[in-house]
Coordinates of C-alpha atoms in Angstrom, one line a residue:
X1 CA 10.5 32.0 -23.4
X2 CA 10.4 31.3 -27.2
X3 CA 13.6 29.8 -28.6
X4 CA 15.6 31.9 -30.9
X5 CA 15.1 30.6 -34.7
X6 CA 18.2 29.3 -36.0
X7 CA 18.5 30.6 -39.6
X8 CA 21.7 28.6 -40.5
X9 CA 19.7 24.9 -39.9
X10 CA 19.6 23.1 -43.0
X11 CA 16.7 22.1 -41.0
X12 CA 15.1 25.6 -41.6
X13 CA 11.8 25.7 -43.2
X14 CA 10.7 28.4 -45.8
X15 CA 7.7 27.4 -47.4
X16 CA 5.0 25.0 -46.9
X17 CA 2.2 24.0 -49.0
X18 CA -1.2 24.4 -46.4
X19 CA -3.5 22.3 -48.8
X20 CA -1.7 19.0 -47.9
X21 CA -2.4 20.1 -43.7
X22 CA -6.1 18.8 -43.2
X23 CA -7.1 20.5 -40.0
X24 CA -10.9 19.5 -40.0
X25 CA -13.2 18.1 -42.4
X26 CA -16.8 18.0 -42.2
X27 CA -17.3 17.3 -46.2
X28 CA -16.0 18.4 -49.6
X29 CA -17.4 21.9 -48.9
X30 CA -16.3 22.5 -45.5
X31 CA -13.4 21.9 -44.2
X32 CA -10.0 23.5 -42.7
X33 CA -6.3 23.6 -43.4
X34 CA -3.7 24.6 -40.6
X35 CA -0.3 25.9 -40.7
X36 CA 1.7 26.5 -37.6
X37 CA 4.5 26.3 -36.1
X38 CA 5.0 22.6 -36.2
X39 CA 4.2 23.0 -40.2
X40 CA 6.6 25.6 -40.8
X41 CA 9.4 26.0 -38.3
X42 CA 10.6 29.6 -39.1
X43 CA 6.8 31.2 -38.0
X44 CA 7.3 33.6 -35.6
X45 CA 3.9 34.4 -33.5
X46 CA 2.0 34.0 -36.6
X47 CA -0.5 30.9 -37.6
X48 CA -3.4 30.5 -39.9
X49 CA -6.7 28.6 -40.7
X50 CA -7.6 28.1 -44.0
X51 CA -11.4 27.7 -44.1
X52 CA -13.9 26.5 -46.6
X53 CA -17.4 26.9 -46.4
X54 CA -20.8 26.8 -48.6
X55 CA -24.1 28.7 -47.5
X56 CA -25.6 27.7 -43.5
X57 CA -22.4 26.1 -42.6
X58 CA -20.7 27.6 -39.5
X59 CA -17.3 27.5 -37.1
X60 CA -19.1 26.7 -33.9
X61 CA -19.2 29.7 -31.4
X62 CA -15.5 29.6 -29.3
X63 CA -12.6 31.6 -28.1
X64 CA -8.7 31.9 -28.5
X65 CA -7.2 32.1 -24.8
X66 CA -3.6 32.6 -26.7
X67 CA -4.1 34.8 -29.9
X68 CA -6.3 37.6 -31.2
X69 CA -7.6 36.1 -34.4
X70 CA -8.3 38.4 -38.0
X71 CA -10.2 37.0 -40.2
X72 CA -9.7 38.1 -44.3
X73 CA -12.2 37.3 -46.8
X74 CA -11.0 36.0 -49.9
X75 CA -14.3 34.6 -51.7
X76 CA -18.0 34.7 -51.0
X77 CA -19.3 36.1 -47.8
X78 CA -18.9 35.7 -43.9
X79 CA -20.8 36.9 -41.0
X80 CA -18.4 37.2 -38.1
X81 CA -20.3 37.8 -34.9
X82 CA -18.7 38.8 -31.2
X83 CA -19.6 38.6 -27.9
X84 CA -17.8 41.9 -26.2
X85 CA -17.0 40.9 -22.9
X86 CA -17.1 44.7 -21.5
X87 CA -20.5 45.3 -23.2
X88 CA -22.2 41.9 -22.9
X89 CA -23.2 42.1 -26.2
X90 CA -22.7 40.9 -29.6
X91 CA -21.4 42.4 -32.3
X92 CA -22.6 41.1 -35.8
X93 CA -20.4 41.9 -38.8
X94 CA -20.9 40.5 -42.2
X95 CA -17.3 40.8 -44.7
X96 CA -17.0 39.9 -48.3
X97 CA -13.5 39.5 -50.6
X98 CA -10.8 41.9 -49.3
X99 CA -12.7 42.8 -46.4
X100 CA -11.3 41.7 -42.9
X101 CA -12.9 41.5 -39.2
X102 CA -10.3 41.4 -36.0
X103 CA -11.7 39.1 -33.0
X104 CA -9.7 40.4 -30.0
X105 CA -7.7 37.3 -27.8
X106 CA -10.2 35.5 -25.5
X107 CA -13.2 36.7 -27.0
X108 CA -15.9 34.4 -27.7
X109 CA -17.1 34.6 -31.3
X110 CA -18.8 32.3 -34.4
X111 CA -18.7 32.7 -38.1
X112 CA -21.1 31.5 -40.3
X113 CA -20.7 31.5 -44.2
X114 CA -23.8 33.6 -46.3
X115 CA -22.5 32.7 -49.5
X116 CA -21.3 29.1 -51.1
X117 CA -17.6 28.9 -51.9
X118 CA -16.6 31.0 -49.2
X119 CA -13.4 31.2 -48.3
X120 CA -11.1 33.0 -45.7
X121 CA -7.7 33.0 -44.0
X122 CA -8.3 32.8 -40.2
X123 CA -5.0 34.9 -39.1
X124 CA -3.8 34.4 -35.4
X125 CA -0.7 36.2 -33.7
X126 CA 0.6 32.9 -32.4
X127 CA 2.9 30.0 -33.5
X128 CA 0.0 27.6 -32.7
X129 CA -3.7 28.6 -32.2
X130 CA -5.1 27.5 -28.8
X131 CA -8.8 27.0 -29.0
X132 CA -11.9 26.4 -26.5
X133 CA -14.4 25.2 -28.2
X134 CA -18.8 25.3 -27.3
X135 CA -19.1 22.0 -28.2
X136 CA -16.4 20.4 -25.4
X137 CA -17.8 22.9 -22.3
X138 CA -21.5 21.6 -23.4
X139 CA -20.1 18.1 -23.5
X140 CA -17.3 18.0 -21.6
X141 CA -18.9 19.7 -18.5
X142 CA -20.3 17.2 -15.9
X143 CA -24.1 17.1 -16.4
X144 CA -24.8 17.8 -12.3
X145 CA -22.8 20.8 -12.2
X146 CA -24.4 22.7 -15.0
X147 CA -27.9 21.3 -13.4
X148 CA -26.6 22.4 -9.7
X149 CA -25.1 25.8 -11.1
X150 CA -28.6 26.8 -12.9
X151 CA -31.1 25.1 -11.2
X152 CA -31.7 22.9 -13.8
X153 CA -33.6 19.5 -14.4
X154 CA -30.0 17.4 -14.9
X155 CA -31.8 14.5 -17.0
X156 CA -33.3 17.5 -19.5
X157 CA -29.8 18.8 -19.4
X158 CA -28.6 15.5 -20.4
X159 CA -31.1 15.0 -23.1
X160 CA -31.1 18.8 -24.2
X161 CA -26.7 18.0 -25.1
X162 CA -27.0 14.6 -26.3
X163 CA -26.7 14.8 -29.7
X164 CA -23.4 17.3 -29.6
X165 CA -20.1 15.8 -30.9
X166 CA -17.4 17.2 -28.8
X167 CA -15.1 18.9 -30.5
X168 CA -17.4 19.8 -33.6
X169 CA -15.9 22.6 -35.0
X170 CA -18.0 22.9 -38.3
X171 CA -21.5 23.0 -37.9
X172 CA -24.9 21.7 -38.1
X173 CA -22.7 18.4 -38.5
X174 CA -23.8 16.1 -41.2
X175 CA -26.4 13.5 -39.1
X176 CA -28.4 16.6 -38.3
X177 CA -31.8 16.2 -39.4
X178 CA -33.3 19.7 -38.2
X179 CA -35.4 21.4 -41.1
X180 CA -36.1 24.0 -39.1
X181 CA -32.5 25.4 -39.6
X182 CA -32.6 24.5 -43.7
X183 CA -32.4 28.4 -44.5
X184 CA -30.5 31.1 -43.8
X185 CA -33.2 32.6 -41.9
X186 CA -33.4 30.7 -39.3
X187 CA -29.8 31.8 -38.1
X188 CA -30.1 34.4 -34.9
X189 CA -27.5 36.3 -37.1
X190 CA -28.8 36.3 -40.9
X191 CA -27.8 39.3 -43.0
X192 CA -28.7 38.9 -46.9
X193 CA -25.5 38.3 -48.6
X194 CA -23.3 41.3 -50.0
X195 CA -22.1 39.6 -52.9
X196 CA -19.1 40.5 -54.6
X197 CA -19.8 43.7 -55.1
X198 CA -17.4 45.8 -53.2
X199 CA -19.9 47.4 -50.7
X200 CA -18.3 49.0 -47.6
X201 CA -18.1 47.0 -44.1
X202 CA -21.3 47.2 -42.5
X203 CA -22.6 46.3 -39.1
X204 CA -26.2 44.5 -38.9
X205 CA -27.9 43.6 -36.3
X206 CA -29.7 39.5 -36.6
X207 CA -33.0 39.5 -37.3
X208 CA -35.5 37.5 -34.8

């Protein structure tokens, strides 16, 4: 059970300044600031991510097991796509400024920016965002059991995972040397970017 906040502390906390709260940094262009709890003592169930991104970058694909997440749009353009766990399928939405898309708790999802200097507020419903991320299960997972669970060749598992980072967050990460993923195109969930131009929500479906 949470404790009550005690609003007659001169410890209380009111404000907080989020740009000096470095989360995750993959370079000048992409990176996160955080305020939780810890930041901010008076929060109550309520968190945030402050993310920056320019064009092919990407929060790796994860889930929240404590907090729906809604994600607003403030500059550029996102697409938000969402594996729904009753359906088995994904859900591919693309959102520009003032445009929001709400990721349900626990489900597993990835955003990926369409536009350079995007920016959005990752908004979660709890003091402190709990997160699972792809890159820890791929590399985190013992190497036999994922060969033993799918009948898989363990050493081509092994070479297949090799060049994750645990805990990426922000992806491709900076050694990656891939051409084939230098466009936009190449992303299984590419939409052409809405721009700035106040078009409704849409949902697209990612092109082969």
């Amino acid at each position: 059970m949470d404790m009550p906040i005690d609003y007659t502390s001169p410890s209380t906390q009111f404000t907080f300044d989020v740009n000096k709260n470095l989360f995750f940094k993959k370079d000048n262009y992409n990176f996160m600031n955080i305020l939780g709890i810890e930041q901010l003592n008076t929060l109550d169930n309520l968190s945030l991510i402050d993310i920056f991104l320019c064009t092919n970058n990407n929060i790796e694909p994860h889930y929240h097991p404590n907090a729906s997440e809604l994600v607003y749009c403030i500059s550029g353009a996102m697409a938000v796509s969402i594996l729904n766990p009753f359906t088995k399928q994904y859900q591919h939405y693309t959102i520009t400024p003032g445009q929001v898309a709400n990721i349900p708790q626990g489900w597993w999802h990835y955003q990926m920016a369409t536009e350079d200097r995007t920016h959005v507020l990752a908004i979660f419903n709890a003091p402190t965002p709990e997160v699972i991320l792809g890159s820890d299960i791929l590399k985190l997972t013992p190497s036999n059991v994922m060969a033993h669970t799918y009948c898989m060749d363990e050493n081509q598992w092994k070479k297949a995972i090799e060049p994750i980072t645990a805990s990426t967050y922000i992806g491709p990460p900076k050694y990656c040397r891939d051409t084939h993923r230098s466009t936009l195109q190449d992303f299984p969930n590419y939409i052409h970017p809405l721009g700035n131009q106040g078009y409704p929500m849409q949902q697209y479906t990612p092109s082969d």
